[in-house]
Amino acid sequence: MIQSMTGFGSSANDNFMVEIRSLNHRFMDIFLKLPPYMSQHEMALRSILKERFKRGRFDIAVTTARGKGPTLSIDRNLAKSLYLAMIDFQKEMAIPGEVRIETLAGIKELFTEAEPEYSADELFAVFYDAVSQLENMRIREGSLLVEELRKRLGTLEDMCAKIKDLAPGDVRRWQQKFVERLRSILDTELADNTRLLQEAALMAEKLDIAEEIARLESHIRQFGEVLSNETFVGKRLDFLLQEMGREVNTLSYKAGDYTISGIVVETKTEIEKMREQVQNLQ
């Protein structure tokens, strides 16, 4: 099913909490924050996301319940040896003062960090649940976007049909202008075949919007087919909208009828609105 790229999913049990946020992105970008002692699972967790999603920025935080983190232990034998050695050195060198606990606390070698025991199966179960919640939200958001895009696509179809209906009248007006221009030329000494051919070529170029209309209709039809038949649609739909914009820009340049020009402006606006929505689709 078509998905939006924005969503949120979270899950927790007695030992773990997983939160996943996804946002728009041209590609797939994963930022995973894990406790250091779980880093060996990072590649597997990333693979789970890549199996379910194709685009988006994913911010993932995996945290543990309080009291489940690493624990520190002191090497007591080494601490005693260091303490006695310091006292002996102090006496030998006649150094005033006392050897305090703060002095020993600054010696990193006295401390070791014991990794807590945890169940990798529990971790993955919570992660899968959070991913499923994220996917469900992205699907819901995607369905709403598709519904809105279908409505706007229908509006584009109506606009294109109006332009197509008005095009013959635009041709007649240009024909009339050409006749008037031709009469003006014949009244001068420049009434030769070269000048007439040049004027005819210019008129033909201005009149020919049928090809742009046909391509616009084709892009609109393809857009609807992609929405109905494909899952990962964002890049394809964005490309089709770019091509629609290209054809509409050409229509805007060629059309001489004010009514057509007004519809073309509305069409451009509608295409831009659709592009904003498509940017959020996977």
Tab-separated table of C-alpha atoms in Angstrom:
chain	number	residue	atom	x	y	z
A	1	MET	CA	0.000	0.000	0.000
A	2	ILE	CA	1.048	3.592	-0.620
A	3	GLN	CA	2.655	5.211	2.410
A	4	SER	CA	3.337	8.701	3.612
A	5	MET	CA	6.898	9.314	4.768
A	6	THR	CA	5.849	10.914	8.057
A	7	GLY	CA	4.849	8.808	11.020
A	8	PHE	CA	5.572	7.674	14.556
A	9	GLY	CA	5.677	4.305	16.274
A	10	SER	CA	6.571	3.277	19.810
A	11	SER	CA	6.516	0.164	21.950
A	12	ALA	CA	7.772	-0.823	25.403
A	13	ASN	CA	7.938	-3.664	27.893
A	14	ASP	CA	9.478	-3.960	31.351
A	15	ASN	CA	13.014	-3.737	29.986
A	16	PHE	CA	12.998	-1.733	26.738
A	17	MET	CA	11.381	1.230	25.015
A	18	VAL	CA	11.642	1.886	21.273
A	19	GLU	CA	10.510	5.115	19.600
A	20	ILE	CA	10.703	5.655	15.821
A	21	ARG	CA	9.952	8.885	13.970
A	22	SER	CA	10.043	9.171	10.192
A	23	LEU	CA	10.141	12.305	8.048
A	24	ASN	CA	10.413	13.228	4.382
A	25	HIS	CA	13.673	12.407	2.643
A	26	ARG	CA	14.711	11.792	-0.962
A	27	PHE	CA	16.407	8.543	0.028
A	28	MET	CA	16.504	6.282	3.100
A	29	ASP	CA	18.431	7.746	6.007
A	30	ILE	CA	18.558	5.954	9.394
A	31	PHE	CA	19.755	7.462	12.680
A	32	LEU	CA	19.772	4.790	15.374
A	33	LYS	CA	20.581	5.515	19.015
A	34	LEU	CA	21.360	2.354	20.998
A	35	PRO	CA	22.970	1.742	24.394
A	36	PRO	CA	26.646	1.003	23.636
A	37	TYR	CA	26.462	-2.573	24.916
A	38	MET	CA	23.725	-3.351	22.340
A	39	SER	CA	25.683	-2.054	19.338
A	40	GLN	CA	26.098	-5.575	17.938
A	41	HIS	CA	22.382	-5.511	17.007
A	42	GLU	CA	22.534	-2.277	14.995
A	43	MET	CA	22.895	-3.857	11.537
A	44	ALA	CA	20.044	-6.301	12.178
A	45	LEU	CA	17.731	-3.494	13.340
A	46	ARG	CA	18.618	-1.408	10.294
A	47	SER	CA	17.849	-4.381	8.041
A	48	ILE	CA	14.364	-4.678	9.545
A	49	LEU	CA	13.626	-1.079	8.547
A	50	LYS	CA	15.019	-1.540	5.035
A	51	GLU	CA	12.770	-4.554	4.519
A	52	ARG	CA	9.644	-2.532	5.367
A	53	PHE	CA	10.418	0.931	3.983
A	54	LYS	CA	12.134	2.436	0.950
A	55	ARG	CA	12.356	6.183	1.638
A	56	GLY	CA	12.401	8.586	4.573
A	57	ARG	CA	14.549	9.824	7.420
A	58	PHE	CA	14.209	7.558	10.458
A	59	ASP	CA	15.155	8.692	13.963
A	60	ILE	CA	15.170	5.706	16.343
A	61	ALA	CA	15.814	5.702	20.079
A	62	VAL	CA	16.218	2.443	22.012
A	63	THR	CA	16.342	2.930	25.784
A	64	THR	CA	16.342	0.608	28.776
A	65	ALA	CA	14.321	0.710	31.981
A	66	ARG	CA	15.880	2.356	35.008
A	67	GLY	CA	18.360	0.137	36.799
A	68	LYS	CA	18.919	-1.951	33.658
A	69	GLY	CA	22.018	-0.095	32.499
A	70	PRO	CA	25.680	-0.988	32.990
A	71	THR	CA	26.987	-1.329	36.556
A	72	LEU	CA	30.382	-0.178	37.827
A	73	SER	CA	32.669	-2.312	39.972
A	74	ILE	CA	35.924	-1.408	41.712
A	75	ASP	CA	39.098	-3.425	41.552
A	76	ARG	CA	39.540	-3.506	45.329
A	77	ASN	CA	42.964	-5.144	45.359
A	78	LEU	CA	44.338	-2.565	42.961
A	79	ALA	CA	42.708	0.261	44.939
A	80	LYS	CA	44.297	-0.965	48.200
A	81	SER	CA	47.705	-1.299	46.570
A	82	LEU	CA	47.481	2.198	45.125
A	83	TYR	CA	46.341	3.666	48.432
A	84	LEU	CA	49.191	2.078	50.390
A	85	ALA	CA	51.705	3.062	47.745
A	86	MET	CA	50.520	6.667	47.940
A	87	ILE	CA	50.837	6.715	51.735
A	88	ASP	CA	54.345	5.278	51.553
A	89	PHE	CA	55.315	7.804	48.915
A	90	GLN	CA	53.798	10.614	50.984
A	91	LYS	CA	55.857	9.622	54.027
A	92	GLU	CA	59.006	9.163	52.002
A	93	MET	CA	58.691	12.571	50.407
A	94	ALA	CA	57.309	14.252	53.561
A	95	ILE	CA	54.278	15.486	51.621
A	96	PRO	CA	51.695	17.080	53.931
A	97	GLY	CA	47.995	16.254	53.860
A	98	GLU	CA	45.974	13.102	53.457
A	99	VAL	CA	45.335	10.628	50.679
A	100	ARG	CA	41.604	11.158	50.059
A	101	ILE	CA	38.974	9.098	48.279
A	102	GLU	CA	38.700	11.787	45.597
A	103	THR	CA	42.246	10.993	44.548
A	104	LEU	CA	41.389	7.336	43.964
A	105	ALA	CA	38.099	8.252	42.215
A	106	GLY	CA	40.049	9.959	39.450
A	107	ILE	CA	41.963	6.794	38.514
A	108	LYS	CA	39.964	5.165	35.703
A	109	GLU	CA	41.884	1.901	35.876
A	110	LEU	CA	40.209	1.121	39.205
A	111	PHE	CA	36.764	0.887	37.641
A	112	THR	CA	35.261	-1.650	35.289
A	113	GLU	CA	31.866	-1.448	33.626
A	114	ALA	CA	29.841	-4.651	33.694
A	115	GLU	CA	27.349	-5.010	30.856
A	116	PRO	CA	23.874	-5.923	32.090
A	117	GLU	CA	22.193	-9.115	31.011
A	118	TYR	CA	19.254	-8.669	28.642
A	119	SER	CA	17.166	-10.658	26.218
A	120	ALA	CA	17.854	-9.922	22.550
A	121	ASP	CA	14.534	-11.594	21.700
A	122	GLU	CA	12.724	-9.056	23.888
A	123	LEU	CA	14.584	-6.211	22.211
A	124	PHE	CA	13.628	-7.379	18.724
A	125	ALA	CA	10.015	-8.039	19.731
A	126	VAL	CA	9.627	-4.460	20.979
A	127	PHE	CA	11.399	-3.116	17.890
A	128	TYR	CA	9.143	-5.060	15.496
A	129	ASP	CA	6.062	-3.764	17.311
A	130	ALA	CA	7.248	-0.142	17.053
A	131	VAL	CA	7.996	-0.627	13.332
A	132	SER	CA	4.503	-2.049	12.756
A	133	GLN	CA	2.913	0.933	14.485
A	134	LEU	CA	5.001	3.286	12.365
A	135	GLU	CA	4.028	1.447	9.185
A	136	ASN	CA	0.319	1.555	10.061
A	137	MET	CA	0.484	5.307	10.635
A	138	ARG	CA	2.345	5.872	7.370
A	139	ILE	CA	-0.274	3.819	5.511
A	140	ARG	CA	-3.131	5.820	7.063
A	141	GLU	CA	-1.465	9.091	6.169
A	142	GLY	CA	-0.704	7.772	2.684
A	143	SER	CA	-4.348	6.836	2.100
A	144	LEU	CA	-5.449	10.366	2.959
A	145	LEU	CA	-2.874	11.845	0.598
A	146	VAL	CA	-3.916	9.518	-2.232
A	147	GLU	CA	-7.553	10.486	-1.761
A	148	GLU	CA	-6.648	14.173	-1.943
A	149	LEU	CA	-4.445	13.615	-5.005
A	150	ARG	CA	-7.259	11.816	-6.825
A	151	LYS	CA	-9.536	14.815	-6.275
A	152	ARG	CA	-6.921	17.197	-7.600
A	153	LEU	CA	-6.228	14.879	-10.540
A	154	GLY	CA	-9.925	15.080	-11.444
A	155	THR	CA	-9.653	18.869	-11.352
A	156	LEU	CA	-6.657	18.696	-13.696
A	157	GLU	CA	-8.623	16.479	-16.096
A	158	ASP	CA	-11.469	19.012	-16.159
A	159	MET	CA	-9.076	21.892	-16.821
A	160	CYS	CA	-7.346	19.999	-19.614
A	161	ALA	CA	-10.719	19.199	-21.213
A	162	LYS	CA	-11.693	22.904	-21.108
A	163	ILE	CA	-8.443	23.895	-22.796
A	164	LYS	CA	-8.987	21.229	-25.444
A	165	ASP	CA	-12.523	22.519	-26.121
A	166	LEU	CA	-11.309	26.124	-26.414
A	167	ALA	CA	-8.331	25.335	-28.639
A	168	PRO	CA	-10.259	25.371	-32.012
A	169	GLY	CA	-11.613	28.834	-31.248
A	170	ASP	CA	-8.090	29.966	-30.488
A	171	VAL	CA	-7.025	28.646	-33.896
A	172	ARG	CA	-9.760	30.606	-35.663
A	173	ARG	CA	-8.722	33.808	-33.945
A	174	TRP	CA	-5.116	33.281	-34.967
A	175	GLN	CA	-6.258	32.575	-38.541
A	176	GLN	CA	-8.091	35.863	-38.592
A	177	LYS	CA	-5.038	37.684	-37.276
A	178	PHE	CA	-2.912	35.997	-39.923
A	179	VAL	CA	-5.241	37.155	-42.692
A	180	GLU	CA	-5.087	40.695	-41.386
A	181	ARG	CA	-1.308	40.458	-41.197
A	182	LEU	CA	-1.148	39.085	-44.726
A	183	ARG	CA	-3.211	41.990	-46.064
A	184	SER	CA	-0.869	44.381	-44.302
A	185	ILE	CA	2.121	42.740	-45.975
A	186	LEU	CA	0.514	42.762	-49.417
A	187	ASP	CA	0.010	46.494	-49.096
A	188	THR	CA	3.774	46.951	-48.923
A	189	GLU	CA	6.630	46.304	-51.317
A	190	LEU	CA	7.634	43.246	-49.243
A	191	ALA	CA	4.975	40.950	-50.658
A	192	ASP	CA	7.297	38.106	-51.649
A	193	ASN	CA	7.149	34.373	-51.019
A	194	THR	CA	9.890	34.392	-48.377
A	195	ARG	CA	8.017	36.854	-46.183
A	196	LEU	CA	4.760	34.940	-46.571
A	197	LEU	CA	6.429	31.657	-45.638
A	198	GLN	CA	7.948	33.221	-42.558
A	199	GLU	CA	4.596	34.553	-41.426
A	200	ALA	CA	2.914	31.211	-42.097
A	201	ALA	CA	5.556	29.364	-40.037
A	202	LEU	CA	5.126	31.736	-37.113
A	203	MET	CA	1.372	31.316	-37.210
A	204	ALA	CA	1.610	27.503	-37.353
A	205	GLU	CA	3.886	27.467	-34.324
A	206	LYS	CA	1.520	29.637	-32.318
A	207	LEU	CA	-1.533	27.617	-33.341
A	208	ASP	CA	-0.122	24.173	-32.516
A	209	ILE	CA	-1.093	23.416	-28.914
A	210	ALA	CA	-2.724	20.085	-29.767
A	211	GLU	CA	0.512	18.208	-29.112
A	212	GLU	CA	0.962	19.771	-25.654
A	213	ILE	CA	-2.647	18.959	-24.769
A	214	ALA	CA	-2.168	15.330	-25.860
A	215	ARG	CA	0.985	14.956	-23.744
A	216	LEU	CA	-0.702	16.589	-20.754
A	217	GLU	CA	-3.605	14.144	-21.082
A	218	SER	CA	-1.130	11.270	-21.252
A	219	HIS	CA	0.696	12.392	-18.094
A	220	ILE	CA	-2.602	12.779	-16.234
A	221	ARG	CA	-3.646	9.274	-17.272
A	222	GLN	CA	-0.291	7.794	-16.198
A	223	PHE	CA	-0.532	9.597	-12.857
A	224	GLY	CA	-3.863	7.886	-12.150
A	225	GLU	CA	-2.473	4.498	-13.184
A	226	VAL	CA	0.519	4.839	-10.835
A	227	LEU	CA	-1.768	5.750	-7.928
A	228	SER	CA	-3.874	2.652	-8.611
A	229	ASN	CA	-1.238	0.055	-9.392
A	230	GLU	CA	2.035	0.877	-7.635
A	231	THR	CA	3.296	1.001	-4.040
A	232	PHE	CA	6.459	3.129	-4.089
A	233	VAL	CA	5.103	6.082	-6.034
A	234	GLY	CA	6.747	9.270	-4.751
A	235	LYS	CA	9.571	9.673	-7.276
A	236	ARG	CA	7.461	8.536	-10.242
A	237	LEU	CA	4.607	10.913	-9.434
A	238	ASP	CA	6.997	13.794	-8.872
A	239	PHE	CA	8.513	13.185	-12.316
A	240	LEU	CA	5.069	13.121	-13.961
A	241	LEU	CA	4.122	16.393	-12.282
A	242	GLN	CA	7.344	17.976	-13.544
A	243	GLU	CA	6.424	16.894	-17.066
A	244	MET	CA	2.883	18.253	-16.634
A	245	GLY	CA	4.365	21.566	-15.541
A	246	ARG	CA	6.573	21.609	-18.627
A	247	GLU	CA	3.602	21.118	-20.960
A	248	VAL	CA	1.498	23.709	-19.138
A	249	ASN	CA	4.332	26.247	-19.384
A	250	THR	CA	4.440	25.689	-23.154
A	251	LEU	CA	0.659	26.111	-23.351
A	252	SER	CA	0.966	29.352	-21.449
A	253	TYR	CA	3.480	30.611	-24.008
A	254	LYS	CA	1.523	29.560	-27.088
A	255	ALA	CA	-2.113	30.174	-26.158
A	256	GLY	CA	-3.504	33.469	-27.368
A	257	ASP	CA	-6.935	33.189	-25.799
A	258	TYR	CA	-7.393	34.940	-22.453
A	259	THR	CA	-9.765	32.225	-21.220
A	260	ILE	CA	-7.189	29.530	-21.974
A	261	SER	CA	-4.490	31.595	-20.262
A	262	GLY	CA	-6.635	31.875	-17.144
A	263	ILE	CA	-7.196	28.106	-17.036
A	264	VAL	CA	-3.470	27.525	-17.562
A	265	VAL	CA	-2.668	29.673	-14.504
A	266	GLU	CA	-5.137	27.641	-12.410
A	267	THR	CA	-3.609	24.436	-13.767
A	268	LYS	CA	-0.117	25.533	-12.713
A	269	THR	CA	-1.381	26.269	-9.207
A	270	GLU	CA	-3.034	22.862	-8.955
A	271	ILE	CA	0.116	21.086	-10.126
A	272	GLU	CA	2.216	22.899	-7.502
A	273	LYS	CA	-0.213	21.881	-4.758
A	274	MET	CA	0.002	18.273	-5.936
A	275	ARG	CA	3.802	18.400	-5.937
A	276	GLU	CA	3.796	19.512	-2.306
A	277	GLN	CA	1.656	16.502	-1.395
A	278	VAL	CA	3.644	14.043	-3.533
A	279	GLN	CA	6.849	15.105	-1.765
A	280	ASN	CA	5.482	13.305	1.301
A	281	LEU	CA	4.823	9.965	-0.406
A	282	GLN	CA	7.239	7.047	-0.224
